[in-house]
Coordinates of C-alpha atoms in Angstrom, one line a residue:
M863 CA 133.9 120.8 95.0
K864 CA 135.7 118.4 97.3
K865 CA 135.9 114.5 95.2
L866 CA 137.9 111.5 97.0
N867 CA 138.5 108.7 93.9
L868 CA 139.5 104.9 95.2
L869 CA 143.1 105.2 94.5
L870 CA 142.9 108.6 96.9
L871 CA 141.0 106.7 99.7
L872 CA 143.9 104.0 99.4
L873 CA 146.5 106.3 99.9
L874 CA 145.0 107.7 102.3
T875 CA 144.2 104.7 104.2
Y876 CA 147.9 102.9 103.8
S877 CA 149.6 106.6 104.9
L878 CA 147.8 105.8 108.6
G879 CA 149.3 102.0 108.4
Y880 CA 146.4 100.3 108.0
S881 CA 144.1 98.0 105.2
Q882 CA 141.6 99.7 103.7
P883 CA 138.5 97.1 104.4
I884 CA 136.1 100.2 102.7
S885 CA 137.3 99.9 99.9
L886 CA 133.7 98.7 97.5
I887 CA 133.2 102.6 98.1
K888 CA 133.6 104.4 94.9
N889 CA 133.1 108.0 93.1
W890 CA 132.8 110.0 96.7
S891 CA 132.5 113.4 96.5
M892 CA 131.9 115.7 98.8
K893 CA 130.1 119.8 98.4
V894 CA 129.5 121.8 100.4
E895 CA 127.3 125.0 99.8
N896 CA 129.1 127.8 101.4
P897 CA 131.8 128.7 99.6
H898 CA 133.4 130.6 103.1
F899 CA 133.8 127.3 104.5
K900 CA 136.8 125.7 104.0
S901 CA 137.2 121.6 104.4
T902 CA 139.0 119.1 105.4
L903 CA 138.2 115.1 105.3
R904 CA 140.3 113.1 107.5
W905 CA 139.9 109.4 107.8
E906 CA 140.7 107.5 110.8
K907 CA 140.2 103.8 111.9
K908 CA 138.7 102.6 115.2
G909 CA 138.2 99.1 115.8
D910 CA 136.2 97.1 112.6
L911 CA 135.4 101.0 112.1
V912 CA 136.7 103.4 109.0
I913 CA 135.2 106.7 110.1
A914 CA 135.2 109.8 108.0
R915 CA 135.9 112.7 109.9
V916 CA 135.2 116.1 108.3
H917 CA 135.4 119.7 109.4
L918 CA 134.4 122.9 107.8
K919 CA 136.6 126.4 109.1
S920 CA 135.3 129.8 107.6
A921 CA 137.0 133.1 108.8
Q922 CA 134.2 134.6 109.8
P923 CA 131.0 133.9 111.7
E924 CA 128.7 132.0 108.1
Q925 CA 125.6 130.6 108.2
L926 CA 125.1 126.9 109.7
P927 CA 127.0 125.2 106.2
A928 CA 124.8 123.1 103.9
V929 CA 127.0 119.6 102.8
K930 CA 126.4 117.0 100.4
I931 CA 128.1 114.0 99.8
S932 CA 127.8 111.3 97.9
F933 CA 129.0 107.8 96.7
E934 CA 128.4 104.3 95.0
T935 CA 128.7 100.8 96.3
P936 CA 127.9 98.1 93.9
S937 CA 125.3 95.5 94.5
V938 CA 127.3 92.5 95.6
D939 CA 126.0 90.5 97.8
V940 CA 123.6 92.0 98.9
Y941 CA 120.3 91.1 100.0
S942 CA 119.0 93.3 102.2
V943 CA 119.1 97.3 103.1
F944 CA 118.1 97.8 106.8
N945 CA 117.6 101.7 108.4
D946 CA 115.6 102.7 110.8
S947 CA 112.6 103.7 109.9
P948 CA 109.4 101.7 111.4
F949 CA 107.5 101.8 107.7
S950 CA 110.9 100.7 105.5
G951 CA 110.9 96.6 105.4
G952 CA 114.6 96.1 103.6
S953 CA 113.7 95.0 100.3
N954 CA 113.1 98.1 99.4
Y955 CA 116.2 99.6 97.5
H956 CA 114.9 103.0 97.3
I957 CA 114.9 105.1 100.6
T958 CA 114.5 108.4 101.9
Q959 CA 114.9 108.5 105.8
Y960 CA 114.8 111.8 107.2
N961 CA 116.6 112.1 110.6
R962 CA 116.0 114.5 113.3
F963 CA 115.9 114.3 116.8
G964 CA 113.0 113.9 117.3
S965 CA 113.0 110.9 114.3
T966 CA 114.5 107.9 113.2
M967 CA 118.5 107.5 113.3
P968 CA 120.9 108.3 110.6
L969 CA 122.3 104.4 109.5
I970 CA 122.3 101.9 107.1
S971 CA 123.1 98.8 107.1
M972 CA 123.1 95.8 103.9
L973 CA 123.3 93.1 104.7
N974 CA 123.6 89.6 102.4
K975 CA 121.7 86.6 103.0
A976 CA 123.7 85.0 105.6
Q977 CA 123.0 87.9 107.9
Q978 CA 126.5 89.1 107.3
N979 CA 127.2 92.8 106.9
R980 CA 128.4 94.2 103.6
L981 CA 128.4 97.9 104.7
T982 CA 127.2 99.6 107.9
Y983 CA 126.9 103.7 108.2
M984 CA 125.8 106.1 110.4
L985 CA 126.0 109.6 111.1
S986 CA 127.4 111.8 113.7
E987 CA 124.7 114.4 113.1
Q988 CA 121.2 113.8 115.2
L989 CA 120.3 116.3 116.3
E990 CA 119.3 118.7 113.2
T991 CA 117.5 117.4 110.7
S992 CA 119.6 114.8 107.7
V993 CA 118.6 113.1 104.8
I994 CA 120.1 110.0 103.7
K995 CA 119.4 108.7 100.6
V996 CA 120.2 104.9 98.8
N997 CA 119.3 104.1 95.1
L998 CA 119.7 101.4 92.8
D999 CA 120.8 102.5 90.1
E1000 CA 119.0 99.2 87.7
E1001 CA 121.3 100.2 84.6
G1002 CA 125.0 98.7 86.6
A1003 CA 123.0 97.2 89.8
V1004 CA 124.9 99.6 91.7
F1005 CA 123.5 101.7 95.2
R1006 CA 124.4 105.7 95.3
H1007 CA 124.3 106.6 98.3
Q1008 CA 123.5 110.7 98.9
L1009 CA 123.6 112.3 103.1
K1010 CA 122.6 115.8 103.2
I1011 CA 123.2 117.8 106.5
N1012 CA 121.7 121.6 106.7
T1013 CA 119.7 121.1 103.9
D1014 CA 116.4 120.8 104.9
K1015 CA 115.2 123.9 106.7
P1016 CA 118.1 124.3 108.7
P1017 CA 118.2 127.2 111.6
I1018 CA 119.2 130.4 110.5
Q1019 CA 122.4 130.7 112.2
K1020 CA 126.5 131.6 112.1
V1021 CA 129.1 129.7 112.7
K1022 CA 132.9 130.1 112.1
E1023 CA 132.8 126.2 112.2
F1024 CA 131.2 122.8 111.9
T1025 CA 132.3 118.9 112.3
F1026 CA 131.2 116.2 112.4
S1027 CA 131.4 112.1 111.1
I1028 CA 130.5 108.8 109.4
Y1029 CA 131.3 105.6 110.7
F1030 CA 131.8 103.2 108.3
N1031 CA 132.0 99.6 108.4
A1032 CA 132.7 96.4 106.1
T1033 CA 133.9 93.7 107.8
E1034 CA 131.8 90.7 107.8
K1035 CA 130.4 89.9 110.7
R1036 CA 126.7 89.7 111.7
Y1037 CA 125.2 92.7 110.4
E1038 CA 123.5 93.4 114.2
Q1039 CA 127.3 93.4 116.0
A1040 CA 128.1 95.4 113.1
I1041 CA 125.3 98.5 114.2
A1042 CA 126.0 98.2 117.3
E1043 CA 129.7 98.3 117.5
A1044 CA 128.5 102.0 116.0
L1045 CA 125.9 103.3 118.4
D1046 CA 128.6 103.0 121.0
V1047 CA 131.4 104.7 119.0
V1048 CA 128.7 107.4 118.3
K1049 CA 127.4 107.4 122.2
V1050 CA 131.4 106.9 123.6
E1051 CA 132.5 109.7 120.9
G1052 CA 129.1 112.3 121.4
N1053 CA 129.0 111.7 125.3
T1054 CA 124.8 110.5 125.1
P1055 CA 125.5 107.8 127.4
S1056 CA 121.7 106.0 127.2
A1057 CA 119.1 107.2 130.5
Y1058 CA 119.3 105.4 133.8
I1059 CA 116.8 102.4 133.6
P1060 CA 114.7 101.8 136.9
K1061 CA 113.6 98.0 137.1
G1062 CA 110.0 99.0 136.4
A1063 CA 111.1 99.5 133.3
W1064 CA 111.5 96.4 132.5
A1065 CA 108.2 94.7 133.5
P1066 CA 104.4 94.2 132.1
L1067 CA 102.0 96.2 132.4
Y1068 CA 98.4 97.0 131.5
S1069 CA 97.4 100.1 129.3
T1070 CA 93.8 101.7 129.2
W1071 CA 94.4 103.0 125.1
Y1072 CA 92.4 100.3 123.2
S1073 CA 90.9 98.9 125.8
Y1074 CA 89.2 101.9 126.6
H1075 CA 89.9 105.4 125.0
H1076 CA 88.6 108.0 126.3
F1077 CA 86.4 105.9 128.6
L1078 CA 87.7 105.7 131.7
E1079 CA 86.6 105.3 135.0
E1080 CA 88.2 105.0 138.1
K1081 CA 86.1 101.8 140.4
E1082 CA 86.6 100.1 136.7
L1083 CA 90.2 100.5 136.3
L1084 CA 90.7 99.8 140.0
T1085 CA 89.4 96.3 139.8
E1086 CA 91.2 95.9 136.5
C1087 CA 93.9 97.1 138.3
K1088 CA 94.1 93.8 141.4
K1089 CA 93.3 91.3 138.6
A1090 CA 95.6 92.3 136.5
R1091 CA 98.4 92.6 139.2
K1092 CA 97.8 89.0 139.8
M1093 CA 98.4 88.1 136.6
G1094 CA 101.6 89.4 137.1
M1095 CA 101.0 93.6 135.4
K1096 CA 103.0 95.6 137.7
T1097 CA 102.2 99.2 135.8
I1098 CA 98.8 101.3 134.0
I1099 CA 100.0 103.5 132.3
I1100 CA 96.4 105.7 131.8
D1101 CA 96.6 107.1 128.2
D1102 CA 95.2 109.5 126.7
G1103 CA 91.9 110.0 128.1
W1104 CA 92.1 111.4 131.6
M1105 CA 91.8 114.9 131.1
T1106 CA 89.7 115.6 129.0
M1107 CA 85.0 114.6 128.6
N1108 CA 85.5 114.4 125.0
D1109 CA 84.3 111.0 123.6
S1110 CA 86.3 111.8 120.7
L1111 CA 89.5 110.3 119.7
N1112 CA 90.2 113.9 118.6
F1113 CA 92.6 115.8 121.1
S1114 CA 91.0 118.9 120.7
G1115 CA 90.5 119.1 124.4
I1116 CA 94.3 118.3 126.3
G1117 CA 96.5 120.5 126.7
D1118 CA 94.9 122.3 130.1
Y1119 CA 95.7 118.2 131.8
Q1120 CA 93.2 119.2 134.7
P1121 CA 92.0 115.5 135.5
L1122 CA 88.0 115.8 133.9
R1123 CA 87.8 112.3 133.5
L1124 CA 89.4 111.3 136.6
P1125 CA 88.3 113.6 139.4
K1126 CA 89.8 111.3 142.1
M1127 CA 93.3 111.3 140.5
K1128 CA 95.4 110.9 143.2
H1129 CA 93.4 108.6 145.1
L1130 CA 93.2 107.1 142.6
V1131 CA 96.8 107.2 142.2
H1132 CA 97.2 105.9 145.8
S1133 CA 94.9 102.9 145.5
I1134 CA 96.6 101.5 143.1
Q1135 CA 99.7 102.1 144.2
K1136 CA 99.1 100.0 147.0
L1137 CA 98.8 96.9 145.4
D1138 CA 101.9 97.5 144.4
M1139 CA 101.5 98.4 140.8
K1140 CA 103.5 101.7 139.5
V1141 CA 101.2 104.0 138.2
M1142 CA 102.3 106.0 134.9
L1143 CA 100.0 109.3 132.6
W1144 CA 99.9 110.0 129.3
M1145 CA 100.5 113.8 127.9
S1146 CA 101.8 115.1 125.0
T1147 CA 104.9 116.8 124.6
S1148 CA 104.1 118.6 121.5
M1149 CA 100.4 119.3 121.3
L1150 CA 97.6 121.6 122.1
G1151 CA 93.6 120.9 121.8
Q1152 CA 92.1 124.0 120.0
D1153 CA 89.5 124.2 122.9
S1154 CA 92.0 124.3 125.8
E1155 CA 92.3 127.0 127.9
V1156 CA 96.2 127.4 127.1
A1157 CA 95.7 127.4 123.5
K1158 CA 94.7 131.2 123.8
K1159 CA 97.6 132.1 126.4
F1160 CA 100.1 130.6 123.7
H1161 CA 98.6 132.1 120.3
G1162 CA 100.7 132.8 117.5
K1163 CA 103.4 130.9 119.7
Y1164 CA 102.8 127.5 117.5
I1165 CA 104.7 125.3 114.1
R1166 CA 101.1 125.2 112.5
F1167 CA 97.1 123.4 113.4
K1168 CA 96.2 120.1 112.4
K1169 CA 92.8 119.8 111.2
G1170 CA 92.6 116.5 111.8
S1171 CA 93.2 116.4 115.0
N1172 CA 92.7 119.6 116.4
T1173 CA 95.9 120.8 117.9
F1174 CA 98.3 123.8 117.3
I1175 CA 101.4 122.1 117.4
I1176 CA 104.1 124.2 119.6
D1177 CA 107.1 126.3 118.9
P1178 CA 109.3 124.7 121.6
R1179 CA 111.7 128.2 121.2
Y1180 CA 109.8 130.6 122.8
P1181 CA 110.5 129.9 126.3
E1182 CA 107.2 130.6 128.0
V1183 CA 105.7 128.1 125.9
R1184 CA 108.8 125.6 126.5
N1185 CA 108.5 126.0 130.3
Y1186 CA 104.4 125.3 130.4
I1187 CA 105.5 121.9 128.5
I1188 CA 108.1 121.4 131.5
N1189 CA 105.7 122.5 134.1
T1190 CA 102.9 120.5 133.6
A1191 CA 105.4 117.5 133.7
T1192 CA 106.7 118.7 137.1
R1193 CA 103.3 119.4 138.1
L1194 CA 101.2 115.9 137.3
M1195 CA 104.0 113.9 138.4
K1196 CA 104.5 115.9 142.3
D1197 CA 99.5 117.2 142.2
Y1198 CA 99.3 113.0 141.6
G1199 CA 102.5 111.0 143.2
L1200 CA 103.0 109.8 139.7
D1201 CA 105.7 106.9 138.5
G1202 CA 105.9 108.1 135.2
L1203 CA 105.4 109.6 132.2
K1204 CA 104.3 108.2 128.7
L1205 CA 105.3 111.2 126.5
D1206 CA 104.0 111.3 123.3
F1207 CA 104.0 112.9 120.0
L1208 CA 107.4 114.6 120.3
A1209 CA 107.9 113.8 116.4
Q1210 CA 105.6 116.1 115.9
M1211 CA 108.1 119.3 116.2
Y1212 CA 109.7 120.3 113.0
P1213 CA 109.4 123.4 110.7
D1214 CA 106.6 123.9 108.0
A1215 CA 108.0 125.7 105.1
D1216 CA 107.5 129.1 105.9
T1217 CA 108.6 128.3 109.5
E1218 CA 111.1 131.3 110.0
M1219 CA 114.7 129.7 111.6
T1220 CA 115.7 132.5 113.2
K1221 CA 116.3 133.8 117.0
A1222 CA 114.4 136.3 117.1
N1223 CA 110.8 137.7 117.7
G1224 CA 110.4 136.2 121.5
R1225 CA 111.6 133.0 120.1
D1226 CA 115.5 132.2 122.2
Y1227 CA 116.8 129.2 120.3
A1228 CA 116.4 129.8 116.2
S1229 CA 117.2 125.9 115.9
I1230 CA 113.3 123.6 117.3
N1231 CA 115.8 120.5 117.3
E1232 CA 118.4 122.5 119.5
A1233 CA 114.8 123.8 121.6
T1234 CA 113.5 120.6 121.5
E1235 CA 116.1 118.8 123.0
V1236 CA 116.3 121.2 125.4
M1237 CA 113.0 120.8 126.5
I1238 CA 113.6 117.5 127.1
A1239 CA 116.4 117.4 128.8
E1240 CA 115.2 119.7 131.3
I1241 CA 112.0 117.6 131.9
Y1242 CA 114.0 114.5 132.2
A1243 CA 116.1 116.2 135.1
K1244 CA 113.7 118.0 136.9
L1245 CA 111.4 114.1 137.0
R1246 CA 114.6 112.2 138.1
A1247 CA 115.1 115.2 140.8
I1248 CA 111.6 114.4 142.3
N1249 CA 112.0 110.3 141.7
P1250 CA 115.0 108.7 140.4
E1251 CA 113.1 105.4 139.5
V1252 CA 110.9 107.5 137.2
L1253 CA 109.5 105.8 134.2
I1254 CA 109.2 107.4 130.7
E1255 CA 108.1 106.0 127.9
F1256 CA 108.9 107.3 124.3
R1257 CA 107.0 105.8 120.6
Q1258 CA 109.1 105.2 117.4
P1259 CA 110.6 106.4 115.7
Y1260 CA 111.9 109.2 118.4
I1261 CA 114.6 106.7 119.3
N1262 CA 118.0 107.9 118.0
V1263 CA 121.3 108.3 120.0
L1264 CA 120.5 111.6 121.3
T1265 CA 116.4 110.4 122.8
Q1266 CA 118.5 107.1 124.1
Q1267 CA 119.6 109.6 127.4
Y1268 CA 116.2 110.8 128.2
A1269 CA 113.6 107.7 128.2
N1270 CA 114.0 104.5 129.8
M1271 CA 111.0 102.6 127.9
F1272 CA 111.0 102.9 124.0
R1273 CA 108.0 101.3 122.8
A1274 CA 106.7 100.2 119.0
I1275 CA 104.9 102.4 117.1
D1276 CA 100.8 101.6 117.2
N1277 CA 100.0 98.7 115.4
A1278 CA 96.9 97.4 116.7
N1279 CA 96.1 93.8 116.6
M1280 CA 99.0 93.5 113.7
E1281 CA 101.8 90.9 115.6
V1282 CA 103.7 91.2 112.2
E1283 CA 104.0 95.1 112.0
N1284 CA 105.1 93.9 116.0
R1285 CA 107.2 92.2 115.7
V1286 CA 108.9 94.2 113.0
Y1287 CA 109.0 97.4 115.0
T1288 CA 110.0 95.9 118.0
A1289 CA 112.8 94.0 116.8
K1290 CA 114.1 97.0 114.9
I1291 CA 114.1 99.2 118.4
K1292 CA 116.1 96.5 119.5
L1293 CA 118.8 96.6 117.3
L1294 CA 119.1 100.9 117.2
A1295 CA 118.9 100.0 120.8
P1296 CA 120.5 96.7 122.0
K1297 CA 119.5 96.0 125.9
L1298 CA 117.8 98.3 126.7
P1299 CA 113.6 98.0 127.7
V1300 CA 112.5 97.9 124.4
H1301 CA 108.3 97.4 124.9
A1302 CA 105.7 96.7 122.7
D1303 CA 103.2 98.3 121.0
M1304 CA 99.6 97.1 123.7
I1305 CA 98.3 93.6 122.8
L1306 CA 95.0 93.7 121.9
W1307 CA 92.7 90.5 121.1
H1308 CA 89.0 89.9 120.1
H1309 CA 87.0 88.8 122.8
D1310 CA 86.0 85.3 121.0
D1311 CA 89.5 85.1 119.6
T1312 CA 91.2 81.4 120.1
A1313 CA 94.6 80.9 122.7
E1314 CA 96.1 79.4 120.1
S1315 CA 95.7 83.5 117.8
L1316 CA 95.8 85.3 120.7
A1317 CA 99.5 83.9 121.9
L1318 CA 100.8 84.8 118.2
Q1319 CA 100.6 88.6 120.0
F1320 CA 102.8 87.7 122.6
I1321 CA 105.0 85.1 120.3
N1322 CA 106.1 88.3 118.2
T1323 CA 106.4 90.6 120.6
A1324 CA 108.3 87.6 122.9
F1325 CA 112.4 89.7 123.2
A1326 CA 109.8 92.7 124.1
V1327 CA 108.5 93.9 127.5
P1328 CA 104.7 93.2 127.0
Q1329 CA 102.6 95.6 126.9
V1330 CA 98.4 94.1 127.5
S1331 CA 95.6 96.7 126.4
V1332 CA 92.4 94.0 126.7
K1333 CA 89.6 94.5 129.8
V1334 CA 90.8 91.4 131.7
K1335 CA 86.7 91.3 133.0
D1336 CA 86.5 90.7 128.9
M1337 CA 88.8 87.3 129.0
N1338 CA 87.6 84.0 128.7
K1339 CA 89.4 81.9 130.7
E1340 CA 91.2 80.1 128.0
Q1341 CA 92.9 84.0 126.8
R1342 CA 93.7 84.4 130.5
E1343 CA 95.3 81.2 131.0
A1344 CA 97.3 82.4 127.5
V1345 CA 98.3 85.0 128.8
N1346 CA 98.9 84.0 132.5
Y1347 CA 101.1 82.1 131.1
W1348 CA 103.2 84.1 128.4
L1349 CA 103.8 86.8 130.6
N1350 CA 104.6 84.5 133.0
F1351 CA 107.2 83.3 130.1
Y1352 CA 108.6 86.7 129.9
T1353 CA 108.7 87.0 133.8
Q1354 CA 111.3 84.1 133.8
N1355 CA 113.3 84.4 130.9
E1356 CA 113.3 88.5 130.8
D1357 CA 117.3 88.6 131.3
V1358 CA 117.7 86.9 128.1
L1359 CA 115.4 88.0 126.3
M1360 CA 115.7 91.9 126.9
R1361 CA 119.9 91.9 128.1
G1362 CA 120.6 89.1 125.9
N1363 CA 123.0 89.5 122.4
F1364 CA 120.4 89.4 119.7
F1365 CA 120.1 88.5 116.6
A1366 CA 117.5 89.6 114.1
D1367 CA 117.5 87.0 111.1
D1368 CA 115.9 88.4 107.4
P1369 CA 114.8 91.9 107.7
A1370 CA 113.7 91.9 104.3
E1371 CA 111.2 89.0 105.4
H1372 CA 110.1 90.6 108.0
F1373 CA 112.5 88.7 110.7
T1374 CA 112.0 85.2 109.9
Q1375 CA 113.7 84.1 113.1
L1376 CA 114.5 85.9 116.6
T1377 CA 117.2 84.9 118.9
A1378 CA 118.4 85.9 122.2
V1379 CA 121.4 84.0 123.8
K1380 CA 122.9 84.8 127.5
D1381 CA 125.1 83.2 130.1
G1382 CA 124.8 79.2 128.4
Q1383 CA 120.6 79.8 127.8
Q1384 CA 118.9 80.5 123.9
V1385 CA 115.6 81.7 123.4
S1386 CA 114.7 81.5 119.3
A1387 CA 111.8 81.8 118.0
V1388 CA 110.5 80.4 114.4
Y1389 CA 107.9 82.9 112.5
T1390 CA 108.7 81.4 108.4
N1391 CA 112.3 79.7 109.1
N1392 CA 112.2 76.4 111.4
L1393 CA 115.9 75.6 111.4
V1394 CA 117.5 77.0 114.7
E1395 CA 121.2 77.2 114.9
L1396 CA 122.7 77.5 118.6
K1397 CA 124.8 80.8 118.0
E1398 CA 126.8 79.8 121.0
N1399 CA 129.0 76.6 121.4
D1400 CA 128.6 76.6 125.5
V1401 CA 124.2 76.9 125.0
K1402 CA 123.2 74.0 128.1
K1403 CA 119.5 75.2 127.9
L1404 CA 117.4 76.3 124.6
T1405 CA 114.2 77.6 124.2
L1406 CA 112.1 77.3 121.3
I1407 CA 108.5 79.3 120.2
D1408 CA 106.6 78.3 117.8
G1409 CA 104.8 81.4 115.9
S1410 CA 105.3 79.5 112.5
H1411 CA 102.0 77.1 113.3
Q1412 CA 104.0 74.4 111.5
G1413 CA 104.1 71.9 113.7
N1414 CA 107.9 71.2 113.5
I1415 CA 111.1 73.2 114.6
A1416 CA 114.4 71.4 113.4
V1417 CA 117.3 72.0 116.1
K1418 CA 121.3 71.6 114.2
F1419 CA 123.8 70.8 117.3
N1420 CA 127.3 71.6 116.8
R1421 CA 127.9 68.2 118.8
P1422 CA 127.2 64.7 120.4
S1423 CA 125.1 66.0 122.6
T1424 CA 122.4 64.2 125.5
I1425 CA 119.3 66.2 126.0
N1426 CA 116.6 65.8 128.3
Y1427 CA 113.0 67.7 126.7
K1428 CA 109.2 69.1 127.7
V1429 CA 107.1 70.4 125.2
F1430 CA 104.3 72.7 126.5
D1431 CA 101.2 74.1 125.3
C1432 CA 100.8 77.6 124.1
K1433 CA 98.4 78.1 128.3
G1434 CA 101.7 76.0 130.0
K1435 CA 100.3 72.6 129.8
L1436 CA 102.7 70.0 130.1
I1437 CA 101.7 68.0 126.9
E1438 CA 104.9 66.2 126.7
Q1439 CA 108.5 64.7 128.1
Q1440 CA 111.5 63.2 127.1
K1441 CA 114.8 62.0 128.7
E1442 CA 118.2 61.0 127.5
V1443 CA 117.8 61.6 123.8
Q1444 CA 120.9 61.6 122.1
V1445 CA 121.2 64.0 119.5
N1446 CA 124.1 64.8 116.7
G1447 CA 123.7 66.9 113.9
F1448 CA 119.5 68.0 112.9
H1449 CA 117.1 66.7 115.0
G1450 CA 113.0 67.1 114.3
F1451 CA 110.8 67.7 117.2
E1452 CA 107.1 67.9 116.9
I1453 CA 105.6 71.0 118.9
P1454 CA 101.9 72.4 118.6
F1455 CA 100.5 75.3 117.5
S1456 CA 102.1 78.3 119.6
G1457 CA 103.5 75.9 121.5
V1458 CA 107.1 76.2 123.7
I1459 CA 109.8 73.4 123.4
E1460 CA 112.6 74.2 126.7
I1461 CA 115.3 71.7 126.4
N1462 CA 118.4 71.1 128.8
I1463 CA 122.1 69.5 127.2
E1464 CA 123.2 68.1 129.7
Q1465 CA 126.4 67.0 127.8
G1466 CA 128.5 67.4 124.7
V1467 CA 131.3 65.8 123.2

């Protein structure tokens, strides 16, 4: 076992000629469970990051070594612990997070109430399963951190060397910036650039899932697309149900991927595309329904059977199984002339306790994670060869550094009609996939809901690409007006909303305020914190969005200025306009429920 106490850590630091920025780390220890491996720990500094480089080496090939690292940090000026799990709020000081290729990102960020980073760290290993645990010791108010690599059903394979790094950042800056800097270095060092982003990935879209489920009908879909396109939706995702006549919401019929529900699929796709609308189709990357023909073909080549969904979870280590999924994806693209695919349920492929983790009996990989990445990488390459502008959607939680190479649309996990959850999930993805096309879960509301209420669905996901899953024919006049306005608002502000510097205040409180800033434009949405500050000195246009229903927003102007502003209701109707208003410091604005204020800051002294 390797132990590195604080004194030795400081000595190593000084020998490299820089001031130790992570002196708060105490009681560091590292244990390698295979005694044949000799371990080397080296510390480097890169910008504001301090990197722990771990190198394990044996004289002869040995089983992939399990490594456990632990350390402590004091709970001093820590208000929230942010992690990748969509279900973890940040106020929980007892975290256990499993990370792998088809799941979450191995990252922890501790911050104070001022949103300043206290300690952020990320693990380079994002293919095989790692476990991060963070627990607060109530006796001493100390955080105990534990990182475990290759301990949870690792593949049975022998290696002579194994390396990984942990990237630490303890500098005082916004925690969003600390996360982004760690992500940048991990991507560069791992040679894992993000996928190519086509223009269509940023466009609002129409989804059939909540509005139709399995009850799809060709003529109605085409009529809906004509209306949706006029409202600003430029893509349709034809979700699950197109390949089965099963009306229930289980997945027993998926796998053969023949258009049983929409037999004239190619004609339908072409008709929709003539409306200047792109078409994406749903398919699962991991599940074969028990009633499908192909399920019989691959008998015995599954990881498990899921009773709730009546599906077999494929084992991608069998080349014939892997090739079936790859060939199915390419066949759908070619046969129907699609613009893209929604690739679902990638997170299902992980080992059970009794899964054999060997390269044997027809399996050409020992690792499920490695075989999964090989499969997804080939799908991506082949789809781009068919159409370089192909659209590929992944869903939370499989949005980490590795998976960002193979998709260009990253959607929040399902949370129908839950606007606060949608806000939290999309904000988390934006922090982990900066300036990539983050999509909201499909927006849904009751047919009797008010315009102000349904607008909250858009407001809580204002910094993500909107997906709508309500039939246009079922929207009343006020609802259509509100949807038109918010889709247009997104389109008009897309650049700053999606590619601006992103500020996400108070993750422990479901993000009380979200802001994006780019090229002198700032957009801020308030939810429970109605005091807005200018994030940069050169802001010329400030747009305020009300998600609080408190009736007012205060802005802190950082210099004496003259402003002109307009106030709009939730449907975009102008209700107030003021010119040449002198402001300095705090200034209050009245705003209607789910309304917007556009402020032009003409001059500052």
